[in-house]
Short mmCIF file of C-alpha atoms in Angstrom, two decimals:
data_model
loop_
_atom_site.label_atom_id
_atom_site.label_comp_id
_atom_site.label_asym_id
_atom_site.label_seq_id
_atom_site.Cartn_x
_atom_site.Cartn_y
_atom_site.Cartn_z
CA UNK A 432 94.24 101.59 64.74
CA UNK A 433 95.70 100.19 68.51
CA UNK A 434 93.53 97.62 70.30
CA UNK A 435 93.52 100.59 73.16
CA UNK A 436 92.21 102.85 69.98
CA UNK A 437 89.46 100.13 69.36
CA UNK A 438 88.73 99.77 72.98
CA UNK A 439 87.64 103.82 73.66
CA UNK A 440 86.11 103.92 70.39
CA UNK A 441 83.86 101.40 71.71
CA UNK A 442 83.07 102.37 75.12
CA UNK A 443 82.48 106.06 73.36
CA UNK A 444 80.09 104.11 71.35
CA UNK A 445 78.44 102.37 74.01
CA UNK A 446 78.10 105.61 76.43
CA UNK A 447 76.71 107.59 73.86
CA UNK A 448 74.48 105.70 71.97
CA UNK A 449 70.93 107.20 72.02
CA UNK A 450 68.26 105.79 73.92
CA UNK A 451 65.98 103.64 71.86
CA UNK A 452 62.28 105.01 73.41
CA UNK A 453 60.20 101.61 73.11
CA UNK A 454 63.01 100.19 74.97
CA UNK A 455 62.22 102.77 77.72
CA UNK A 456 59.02 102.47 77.40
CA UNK A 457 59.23 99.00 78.21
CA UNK A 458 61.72 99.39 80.64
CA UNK A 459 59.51 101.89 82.46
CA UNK A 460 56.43 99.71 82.35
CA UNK A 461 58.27 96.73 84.43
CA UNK A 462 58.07 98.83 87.84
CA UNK A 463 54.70 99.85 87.41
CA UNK A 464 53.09 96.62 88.54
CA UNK A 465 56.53 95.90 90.21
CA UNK A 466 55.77 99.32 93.04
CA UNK A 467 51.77 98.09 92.73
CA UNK A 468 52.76 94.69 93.39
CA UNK A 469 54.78 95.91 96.58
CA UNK A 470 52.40 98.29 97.78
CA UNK A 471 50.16 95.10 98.41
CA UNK A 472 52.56 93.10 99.69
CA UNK A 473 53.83 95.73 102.05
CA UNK A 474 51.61 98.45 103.08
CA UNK A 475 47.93 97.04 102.11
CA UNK A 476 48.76 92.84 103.06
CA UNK A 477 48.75 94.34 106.76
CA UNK A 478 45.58 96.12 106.61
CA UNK A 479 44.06 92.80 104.68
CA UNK A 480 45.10 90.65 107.70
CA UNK A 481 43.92 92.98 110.53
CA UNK A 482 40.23 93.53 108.58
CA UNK A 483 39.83 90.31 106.85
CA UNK A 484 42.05 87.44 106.96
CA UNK A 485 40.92 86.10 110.09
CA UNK A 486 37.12 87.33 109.53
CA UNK A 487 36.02 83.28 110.08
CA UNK A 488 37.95 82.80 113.11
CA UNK A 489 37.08 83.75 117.18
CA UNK A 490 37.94 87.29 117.54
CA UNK A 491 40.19 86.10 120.37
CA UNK A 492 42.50 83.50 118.56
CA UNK A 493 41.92 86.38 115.67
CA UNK A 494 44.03 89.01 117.91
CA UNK A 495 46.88 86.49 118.64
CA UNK A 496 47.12 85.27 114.99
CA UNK A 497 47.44 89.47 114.12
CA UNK A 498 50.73 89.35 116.69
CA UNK A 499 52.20 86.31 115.44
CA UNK A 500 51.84 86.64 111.79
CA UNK A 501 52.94 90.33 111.77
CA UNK A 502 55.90 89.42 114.25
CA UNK A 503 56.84 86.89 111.30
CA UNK A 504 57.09 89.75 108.84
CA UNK A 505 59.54 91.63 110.64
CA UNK A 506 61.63 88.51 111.35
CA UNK A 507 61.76 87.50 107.58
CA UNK A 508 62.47 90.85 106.62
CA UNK A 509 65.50 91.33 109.21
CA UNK A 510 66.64 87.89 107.97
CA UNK A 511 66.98 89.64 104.38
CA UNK A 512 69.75 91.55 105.35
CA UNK A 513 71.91 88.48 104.51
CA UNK A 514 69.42 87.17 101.73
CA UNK A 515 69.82 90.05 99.58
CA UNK A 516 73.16 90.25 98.50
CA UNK A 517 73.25 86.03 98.08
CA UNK A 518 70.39 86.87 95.29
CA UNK A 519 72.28 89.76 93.74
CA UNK A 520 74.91 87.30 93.86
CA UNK A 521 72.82 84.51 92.16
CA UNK A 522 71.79 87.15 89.68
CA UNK A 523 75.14 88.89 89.06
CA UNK A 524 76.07 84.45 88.42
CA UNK A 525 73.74 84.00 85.62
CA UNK A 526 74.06 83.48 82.37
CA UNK A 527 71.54 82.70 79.36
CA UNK A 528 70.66 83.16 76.02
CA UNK A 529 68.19 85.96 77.69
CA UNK A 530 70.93 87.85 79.26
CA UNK A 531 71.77 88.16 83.11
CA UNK A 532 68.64 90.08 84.05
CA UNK A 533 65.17 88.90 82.33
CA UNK A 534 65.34 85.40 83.35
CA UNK A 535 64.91 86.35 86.83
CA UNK A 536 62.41 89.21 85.50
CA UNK A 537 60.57 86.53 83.73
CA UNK A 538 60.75 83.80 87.10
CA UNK A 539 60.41 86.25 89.54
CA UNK A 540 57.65 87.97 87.93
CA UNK A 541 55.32 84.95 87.40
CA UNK A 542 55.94 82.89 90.63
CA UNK A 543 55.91 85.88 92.94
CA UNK A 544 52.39 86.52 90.87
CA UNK A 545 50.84 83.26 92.03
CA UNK A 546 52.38 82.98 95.73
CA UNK A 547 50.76 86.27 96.38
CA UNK A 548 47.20 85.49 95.85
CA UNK A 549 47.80 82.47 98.34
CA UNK A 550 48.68 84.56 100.89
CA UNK A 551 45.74 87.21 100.19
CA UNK A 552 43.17 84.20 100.42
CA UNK A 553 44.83 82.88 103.44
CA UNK A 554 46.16 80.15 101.18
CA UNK A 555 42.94 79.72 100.06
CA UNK A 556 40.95 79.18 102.43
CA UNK A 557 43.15 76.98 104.94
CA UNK A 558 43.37 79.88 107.53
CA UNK A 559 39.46 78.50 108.37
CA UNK A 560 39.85 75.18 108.34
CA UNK A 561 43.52 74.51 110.03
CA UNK A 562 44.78 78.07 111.81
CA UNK A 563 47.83 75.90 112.45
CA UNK A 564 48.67 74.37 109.62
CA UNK A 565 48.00 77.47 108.08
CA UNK A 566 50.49 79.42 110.32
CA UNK A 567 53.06 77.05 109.48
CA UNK A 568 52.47 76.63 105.30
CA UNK A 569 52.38 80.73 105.58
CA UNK A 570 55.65 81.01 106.79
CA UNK A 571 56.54 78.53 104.45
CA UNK A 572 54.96 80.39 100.60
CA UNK A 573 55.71 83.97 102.52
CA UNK A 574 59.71 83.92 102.76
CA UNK A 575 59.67 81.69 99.06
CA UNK A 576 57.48 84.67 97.88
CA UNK A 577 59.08 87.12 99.36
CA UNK A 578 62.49 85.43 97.78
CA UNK A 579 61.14 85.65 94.17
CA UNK A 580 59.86 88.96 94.54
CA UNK A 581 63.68 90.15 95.72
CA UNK A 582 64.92 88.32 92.65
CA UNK A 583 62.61 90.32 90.20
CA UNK A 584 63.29 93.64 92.03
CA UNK A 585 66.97 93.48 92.57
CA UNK A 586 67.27 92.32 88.55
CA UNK A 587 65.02 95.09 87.26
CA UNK A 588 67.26 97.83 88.81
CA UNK A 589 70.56 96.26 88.54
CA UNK A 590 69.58 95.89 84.91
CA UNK A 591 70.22 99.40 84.41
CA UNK A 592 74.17 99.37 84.50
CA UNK A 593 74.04 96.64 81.86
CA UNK A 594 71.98 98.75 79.57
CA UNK A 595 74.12 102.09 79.74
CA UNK A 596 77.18 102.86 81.12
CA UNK A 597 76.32 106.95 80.98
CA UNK A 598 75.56 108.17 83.79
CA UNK A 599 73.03 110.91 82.42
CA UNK A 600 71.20 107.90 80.49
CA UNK A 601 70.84 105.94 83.68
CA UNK A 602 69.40 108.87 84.90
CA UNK A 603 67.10 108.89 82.35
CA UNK A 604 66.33 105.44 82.93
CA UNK A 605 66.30 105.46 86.57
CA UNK A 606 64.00 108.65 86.17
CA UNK A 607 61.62 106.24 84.22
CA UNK A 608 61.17 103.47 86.45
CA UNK A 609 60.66 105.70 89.72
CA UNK A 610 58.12 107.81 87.42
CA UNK A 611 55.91 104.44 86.82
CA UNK A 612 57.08 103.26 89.62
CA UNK A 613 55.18 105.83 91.73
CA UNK A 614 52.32 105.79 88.75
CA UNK A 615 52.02 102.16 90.25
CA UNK A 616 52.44 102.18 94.02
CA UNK A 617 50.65 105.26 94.90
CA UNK A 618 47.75 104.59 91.78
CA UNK A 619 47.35 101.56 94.09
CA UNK A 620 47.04 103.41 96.76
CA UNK A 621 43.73 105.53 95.06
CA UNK A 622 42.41 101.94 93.67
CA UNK A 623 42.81 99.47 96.87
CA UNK A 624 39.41 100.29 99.25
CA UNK A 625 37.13 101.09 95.47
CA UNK A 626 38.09 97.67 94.26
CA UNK A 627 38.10 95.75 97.63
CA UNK A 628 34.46 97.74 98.11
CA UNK A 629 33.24 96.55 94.90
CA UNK A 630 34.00 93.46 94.52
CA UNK A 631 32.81 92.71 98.44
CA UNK A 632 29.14 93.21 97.37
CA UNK A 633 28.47 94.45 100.97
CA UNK A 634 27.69 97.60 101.00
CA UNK A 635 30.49 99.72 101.69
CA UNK A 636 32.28 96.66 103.53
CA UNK A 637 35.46 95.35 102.31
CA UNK A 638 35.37 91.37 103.20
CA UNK A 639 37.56 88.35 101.49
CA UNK A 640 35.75 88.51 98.10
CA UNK A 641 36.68 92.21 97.74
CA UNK A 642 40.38 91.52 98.66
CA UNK A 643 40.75 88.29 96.31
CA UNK A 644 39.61 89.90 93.41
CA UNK A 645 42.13 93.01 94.50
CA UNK A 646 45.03 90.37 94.93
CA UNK A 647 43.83 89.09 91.19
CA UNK A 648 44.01 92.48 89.51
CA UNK A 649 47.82 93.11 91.22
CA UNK A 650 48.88 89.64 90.16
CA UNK A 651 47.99 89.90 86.62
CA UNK A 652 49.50 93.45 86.49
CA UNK A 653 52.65 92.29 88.13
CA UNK A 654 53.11 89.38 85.60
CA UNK A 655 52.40 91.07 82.47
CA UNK A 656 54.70 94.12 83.50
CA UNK A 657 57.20 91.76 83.90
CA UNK A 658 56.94 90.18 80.34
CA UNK A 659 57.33 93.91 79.32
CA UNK A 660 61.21 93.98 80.20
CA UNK A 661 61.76 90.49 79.65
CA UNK A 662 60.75 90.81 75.80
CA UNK A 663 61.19 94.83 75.42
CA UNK A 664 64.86 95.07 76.97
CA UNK A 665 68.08 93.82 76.04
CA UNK A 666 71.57 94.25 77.84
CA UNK A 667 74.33 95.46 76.06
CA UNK A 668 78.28 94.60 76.54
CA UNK A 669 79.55 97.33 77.14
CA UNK A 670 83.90 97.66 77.82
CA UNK A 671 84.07 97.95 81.01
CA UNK A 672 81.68 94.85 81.69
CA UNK A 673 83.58 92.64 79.25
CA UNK A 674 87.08 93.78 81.74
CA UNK A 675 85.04 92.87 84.69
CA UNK A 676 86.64 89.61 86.58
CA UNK A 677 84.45 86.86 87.77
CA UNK A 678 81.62 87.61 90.24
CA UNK A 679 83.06 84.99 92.72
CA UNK A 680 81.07 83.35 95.28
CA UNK A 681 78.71 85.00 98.04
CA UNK A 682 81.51 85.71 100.43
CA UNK A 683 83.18 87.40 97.81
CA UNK A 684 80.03 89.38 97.18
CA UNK A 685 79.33 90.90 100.67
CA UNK A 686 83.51 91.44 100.74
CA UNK A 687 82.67 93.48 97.62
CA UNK A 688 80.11 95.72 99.19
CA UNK A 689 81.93 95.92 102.44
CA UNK A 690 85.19 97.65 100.70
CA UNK A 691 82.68 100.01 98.31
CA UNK A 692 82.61 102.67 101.02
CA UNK A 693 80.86 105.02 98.71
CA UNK A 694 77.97 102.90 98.63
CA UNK A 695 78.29 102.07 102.23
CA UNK A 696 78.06 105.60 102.89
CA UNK A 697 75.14 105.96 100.20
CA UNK A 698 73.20 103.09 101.76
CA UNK A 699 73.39 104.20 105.58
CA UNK A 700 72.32 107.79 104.58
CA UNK A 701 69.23 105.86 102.31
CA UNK A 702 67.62 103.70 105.33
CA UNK A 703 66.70 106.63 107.80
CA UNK A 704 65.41 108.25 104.57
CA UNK A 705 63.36 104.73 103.91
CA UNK A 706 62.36 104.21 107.81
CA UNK A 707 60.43 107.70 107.79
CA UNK A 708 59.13 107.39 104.47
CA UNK A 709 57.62 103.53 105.22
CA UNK A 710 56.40 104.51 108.42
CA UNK A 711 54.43 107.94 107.87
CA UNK A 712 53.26 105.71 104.67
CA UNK A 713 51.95 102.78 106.93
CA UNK A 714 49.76 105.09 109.14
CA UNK A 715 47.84 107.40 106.98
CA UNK A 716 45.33 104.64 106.23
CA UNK A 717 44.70 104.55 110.05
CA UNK A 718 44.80 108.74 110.64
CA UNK A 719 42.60 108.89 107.66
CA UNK A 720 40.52 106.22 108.59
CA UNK A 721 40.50 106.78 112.96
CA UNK A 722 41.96 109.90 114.00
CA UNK A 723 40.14 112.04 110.63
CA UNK A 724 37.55 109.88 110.20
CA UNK A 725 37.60 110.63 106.53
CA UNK A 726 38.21 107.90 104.62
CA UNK A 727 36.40 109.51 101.34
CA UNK A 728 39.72 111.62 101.46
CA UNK A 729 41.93 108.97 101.55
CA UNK A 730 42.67 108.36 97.66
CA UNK A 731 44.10 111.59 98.13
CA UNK A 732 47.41 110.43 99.56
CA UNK A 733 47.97 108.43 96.08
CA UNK A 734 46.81 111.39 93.90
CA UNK A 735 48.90 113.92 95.63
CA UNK A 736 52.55 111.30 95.08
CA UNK A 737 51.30 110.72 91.78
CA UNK A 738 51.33 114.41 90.60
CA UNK A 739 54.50 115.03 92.47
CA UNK A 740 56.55 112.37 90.72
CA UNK A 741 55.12 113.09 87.41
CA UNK A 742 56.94 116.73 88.02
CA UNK A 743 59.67 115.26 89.48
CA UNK A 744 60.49 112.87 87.05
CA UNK A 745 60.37 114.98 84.82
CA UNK A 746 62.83 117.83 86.04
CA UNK A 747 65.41 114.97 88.15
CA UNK A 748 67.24 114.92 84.48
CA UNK A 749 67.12 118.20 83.91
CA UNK A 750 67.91 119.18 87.21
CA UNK A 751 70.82 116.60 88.05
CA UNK A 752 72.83 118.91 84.84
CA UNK A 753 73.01 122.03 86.94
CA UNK A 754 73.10 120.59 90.38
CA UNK A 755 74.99 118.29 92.42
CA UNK A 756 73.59 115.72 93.69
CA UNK A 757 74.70 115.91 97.42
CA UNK A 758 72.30 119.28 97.14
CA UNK A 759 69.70 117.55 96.46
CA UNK A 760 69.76 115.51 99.38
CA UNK A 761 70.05 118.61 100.98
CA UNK A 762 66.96 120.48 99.37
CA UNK A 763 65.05 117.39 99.87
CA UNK A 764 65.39 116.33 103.42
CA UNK A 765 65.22 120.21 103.97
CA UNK A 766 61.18 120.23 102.54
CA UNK A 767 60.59 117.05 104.11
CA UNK A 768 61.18 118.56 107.80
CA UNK A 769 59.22 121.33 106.86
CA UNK A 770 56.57 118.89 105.92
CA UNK A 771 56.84 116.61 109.24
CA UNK A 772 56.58 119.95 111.11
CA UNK A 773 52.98 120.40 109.84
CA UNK A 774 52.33 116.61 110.31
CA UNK A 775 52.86 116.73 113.98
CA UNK A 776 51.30 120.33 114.93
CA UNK A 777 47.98 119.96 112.03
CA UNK A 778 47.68 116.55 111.46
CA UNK A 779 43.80 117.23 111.87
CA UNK A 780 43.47 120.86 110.06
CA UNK A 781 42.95 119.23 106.28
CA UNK A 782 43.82 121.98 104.64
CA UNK A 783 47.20 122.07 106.43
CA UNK A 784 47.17 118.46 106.10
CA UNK A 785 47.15 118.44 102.28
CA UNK A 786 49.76 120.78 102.36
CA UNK A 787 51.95 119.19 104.50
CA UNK A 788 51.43 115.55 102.40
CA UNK A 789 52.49 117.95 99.50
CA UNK A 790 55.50 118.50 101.09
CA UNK A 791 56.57 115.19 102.22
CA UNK A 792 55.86 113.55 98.49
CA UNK A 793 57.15 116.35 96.17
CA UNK A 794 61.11 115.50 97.08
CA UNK A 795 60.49 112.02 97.81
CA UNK A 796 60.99 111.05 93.80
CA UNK A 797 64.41 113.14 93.44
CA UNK A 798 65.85 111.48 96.44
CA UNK A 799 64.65 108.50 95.64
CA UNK A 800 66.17 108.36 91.72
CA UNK A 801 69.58 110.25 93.23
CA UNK A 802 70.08 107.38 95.38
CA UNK A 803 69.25 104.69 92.95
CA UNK A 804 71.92 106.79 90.46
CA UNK A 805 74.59 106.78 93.11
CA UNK A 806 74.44 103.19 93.78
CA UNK A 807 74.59 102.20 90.00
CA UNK A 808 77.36 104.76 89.31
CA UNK A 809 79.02 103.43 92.89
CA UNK A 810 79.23 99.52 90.96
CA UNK A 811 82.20 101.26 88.35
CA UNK A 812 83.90 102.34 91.70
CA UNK A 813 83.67 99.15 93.27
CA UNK A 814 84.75 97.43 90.03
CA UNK A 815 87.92 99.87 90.10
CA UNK A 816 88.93 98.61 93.53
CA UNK A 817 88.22 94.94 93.65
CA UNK A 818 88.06 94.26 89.68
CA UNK A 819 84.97 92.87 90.33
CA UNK A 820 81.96 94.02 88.98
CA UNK A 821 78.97 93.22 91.08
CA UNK A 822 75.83 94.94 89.05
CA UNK A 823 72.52 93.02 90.78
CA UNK A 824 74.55 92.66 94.16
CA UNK A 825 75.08 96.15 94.44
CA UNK A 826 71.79 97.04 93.36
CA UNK A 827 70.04 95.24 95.69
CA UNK A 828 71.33 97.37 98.44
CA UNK A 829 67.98 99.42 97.81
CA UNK A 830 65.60 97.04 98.08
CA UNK A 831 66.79 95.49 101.34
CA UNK A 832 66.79 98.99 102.98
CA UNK A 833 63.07 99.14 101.35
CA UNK A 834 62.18 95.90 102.87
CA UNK A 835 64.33 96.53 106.66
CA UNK A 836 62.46 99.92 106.89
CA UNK A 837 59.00 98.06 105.94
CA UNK A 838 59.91 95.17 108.72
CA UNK A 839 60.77 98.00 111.61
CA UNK A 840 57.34 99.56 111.12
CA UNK A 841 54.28 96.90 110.94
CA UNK A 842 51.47 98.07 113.11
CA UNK A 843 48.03 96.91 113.08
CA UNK A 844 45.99 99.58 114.50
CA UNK A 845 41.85 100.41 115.31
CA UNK A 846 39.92 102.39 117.17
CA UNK A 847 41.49 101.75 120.30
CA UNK A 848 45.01 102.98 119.24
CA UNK A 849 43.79 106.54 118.73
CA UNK A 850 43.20 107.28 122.22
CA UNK A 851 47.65 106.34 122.87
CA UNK A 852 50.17 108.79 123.13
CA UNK A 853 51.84 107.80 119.77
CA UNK A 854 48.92 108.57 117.45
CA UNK A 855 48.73 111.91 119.44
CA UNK A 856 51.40 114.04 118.85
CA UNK A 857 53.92 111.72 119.06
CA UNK A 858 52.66 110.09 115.82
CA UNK A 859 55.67 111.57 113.19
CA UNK A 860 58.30 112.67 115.32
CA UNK A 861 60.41 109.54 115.37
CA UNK A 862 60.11 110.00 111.48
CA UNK A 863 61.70 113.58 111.66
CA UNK A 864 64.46 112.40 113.80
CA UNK A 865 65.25 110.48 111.37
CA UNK A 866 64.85 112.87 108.29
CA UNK A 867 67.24 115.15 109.86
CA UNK A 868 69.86 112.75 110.97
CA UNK A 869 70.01 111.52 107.04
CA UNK A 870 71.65 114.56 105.57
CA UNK A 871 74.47 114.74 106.94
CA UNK A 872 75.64 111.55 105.80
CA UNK A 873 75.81 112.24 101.90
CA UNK A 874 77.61 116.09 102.33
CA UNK A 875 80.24 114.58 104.77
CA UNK A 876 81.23 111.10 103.88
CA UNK A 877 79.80 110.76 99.97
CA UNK A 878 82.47 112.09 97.65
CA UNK A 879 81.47 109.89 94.19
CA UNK A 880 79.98 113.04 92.32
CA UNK A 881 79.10 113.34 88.52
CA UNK A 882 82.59 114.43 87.92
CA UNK A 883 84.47 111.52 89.92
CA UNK A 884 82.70 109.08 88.35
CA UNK A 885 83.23 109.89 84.55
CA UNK A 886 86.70 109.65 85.30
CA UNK A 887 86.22 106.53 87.03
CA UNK A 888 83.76 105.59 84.28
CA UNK A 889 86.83 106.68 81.85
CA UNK A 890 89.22 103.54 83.03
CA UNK A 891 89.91 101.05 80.19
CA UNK A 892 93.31 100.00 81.71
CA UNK A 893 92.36 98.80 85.22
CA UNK A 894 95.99 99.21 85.97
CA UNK A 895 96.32 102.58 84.35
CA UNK A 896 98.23 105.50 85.98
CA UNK A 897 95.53 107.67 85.89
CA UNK A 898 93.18 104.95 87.68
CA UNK A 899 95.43 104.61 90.70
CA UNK A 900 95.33 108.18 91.17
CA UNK A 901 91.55 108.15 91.23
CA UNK A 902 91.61 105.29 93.74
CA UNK A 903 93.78 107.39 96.06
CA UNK A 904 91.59 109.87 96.43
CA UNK A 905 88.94 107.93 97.92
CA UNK A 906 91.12 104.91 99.65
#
């Protein structure tokens, strides 16, 4: 038998071997507290500051400490465009005895774990004592916190190259994650005002002791979820990693993601999808809470994601073997206008209301897990023009569109606010604009379908004839 015999043997072997299901399992259970764990640092940590944080302090000097700590979110979160891709570097750098993943599963996990309840108890208790200090230190555990959190994130999804080359497995995978993923985030979303309620012991008021004991629960949840992947997953070597050249250095990272144009292409098309989807998700609290004035009714915008992902997640495999996927970024968007439509004429008609969030969530899974699949399937491309193979850096494209879309939309809103033009009518156009500008970036410029990338997927010989006339096509 030829070495080249030997070599496809093995890649055959390691495309096709069958999923091992505790291994999914555990894989599946790391973004369950991961999407809980950024819920509260995202969408919830805003409404803890404007409610609570500065409870202690003159209502005055409260309202300025609101501007300046929320303007200090969007800064650190801008600054992450370049932070990113120097962690997927670090990342894509490593190696251990545990692999090039889990470490950072099992560091990120834990520190991110105990920097967060600091910053839920305004580092406890310094915010009352020292509102300077306190500005200053929070700037300080925020960005490191927001730093180990990146680290666990962009390693849990960049993991997923490392544990299949197959692209219908990483579906599978990918499917997984997002499915517990949006068990986690949006089951958050039912459990945040029950648990800050109860534990507040002031009748129906949510106050510091409610949110501590919330910030507890998501900690714990995020740590041990972590431990799940660290001790439940392993990565395997597959041919096509062993061929890989050296990472390089962080220049040579971003040089890397510049010259993948097909995940340029799949990232630009991603953050007016994330924008929308992080705004209209930032402002139901305060329609719910202001404009409705039914806040019994808000678990429902958790229950209603979480039954629409469960269906989702379940069909995106199925679905992904009959369809392309540049339809169903088509299909998607399409039900997502139709659902924005609703938002902005019957925002206050519940029935229409439920409906419409319906709408909005039941595509949001599919697009989500087709991106997620295009980027990992877009790191054999980019390995195929730069012999590089950057896993986590590529990977962690997602997660600093996630975080970019979170810092353009922070808004602390109350009563006031309901009475301005952009909680009346106004309130989800800006999102549709950009739904329906996102389409048409995946039909015209994304051309790395199923079938392009099993052939690129196919390489062995990164000098082959047959890989030069893939590259063509796309160059």
């Amino acid at each position: 038998m030829t070495a080249s015999t030997e070599s496809s043997t093995q890649s055959h072997h390691d495309e096709k071997e069958a999923i091992a299901p505790a291994r999914l399992v555990a894989y599946a259970l790391g973004n369950f507290g991961q999407s809980a764990f950024y819920n509260a640092l995202s969408t919830y940590f805003v409404v803890y500051v404007t409610n609570s944080l500065f409870s202690g302090v003159d209502k005055a000097v409260a309202g300025k400490l609101i501007g300046i700590i929320t303007s200090l979110i969007v800064i650190i979160r801008i600054a992450e465009i370049f932070v990113d891709p120097l962690l997927g570097n670090l990342v894509d750098n490593t190696t251990t005895k545990l692999g090039r993943f889990r470490p950072w599963q099992l560091i990120g996990g834990l520190v991110s774990a105990v920097l967060i309840v600091m910053v839920y108890t305004g580092l406890f208790g310094l915010v009352n004592v020292n509102t300077t200090l306190f500005i200053v230190l929070f700037v300080v555990v925020f960005v490191v916190l927001d730093v180990f959190y990146s680290l666990r994130d962009i390693s849990y999804w960049g993991m997923i190259p490392s544990i299949s080359s197959d692209s219908h497995q990483r579906g599978i995978y990918t499917a997984a994650g997002t499915f517990t993923g949006s068990l986690g985030y949006n089951g958050l979303t039912i459990a945040v005002m029950p648990i800050v309620t109860f534990f507040s012991f002031d009748a129906g008021q949510q106050n510091q002791n409610g949110w501590t004991a919330f910030i507890i629960i998501v900690a714990l949840l995020g740590a041990l979820t972590a431990l799940s992947v660290v001790f439940g997953v392993k990565e395997k070597q597959s041919t096509l990693r062993t061929k890989a050249q050296e990472n390089g250095n962080p220049i040579e990272a971003f040089r890397a993601l510049i010259h993948n144009d097909q995940l340029m292409w799949t990232a630009l098309s991603y953050v007016f999808y994330a924008v929308a989807n992080v705004a209209t998700g930032g402002v139901m609290v305060y329609l719910f809470k202001y404009v409705i004035g039914r806040m019994d009714l808000f678990p429902v915008t958790g229950v209603i994601p979480i039954a629409c992902g469960l269906i989702m997640s379940v069909l995106f495999p199925v679905i992904t073997r009959w369809v392309p996927r540049r339809y169903l970024f088509l299909i998607g968007m399409s039900v997502m206008v139709v659902a924005y439509l609703l938002l902005i004429v019957a925002s206050t008609n519940i029935p229409l209301l439920l409906v419409a969030l319906v709408l909005f969530y039941l595509p949001q899974t599919q697009i989500q897990m087709t991106v997620i699949v295009c980027l990992e399937d877009s790191i054999e491309y980019g390995q195929l023009k730069t012999g590089k193979r950057n896993e986590a850096v590529t990977l962690s494209v997602r997660p600093m569109l996630d975080k970019i879309a979170g810092g353009s939309y922070l808004h602390a809103a109350d009563e006031r606010d309901v009475e301005l033009p952009w909680f009346q009518g106004g309130l989800f156009q800006v999102r549709l604009y950009a739904v329906l500008v996102r389409p048409v970036v995946p039909v015209r410029f994304h051309q790395l379908g199923e079938r392009e990338k099993a052939v690129v997927t196919s390489l062995r010989d990164p000098y082959a004839e047959i890989g030069v006339g893939v590259l063509a096509v796309y160059v």
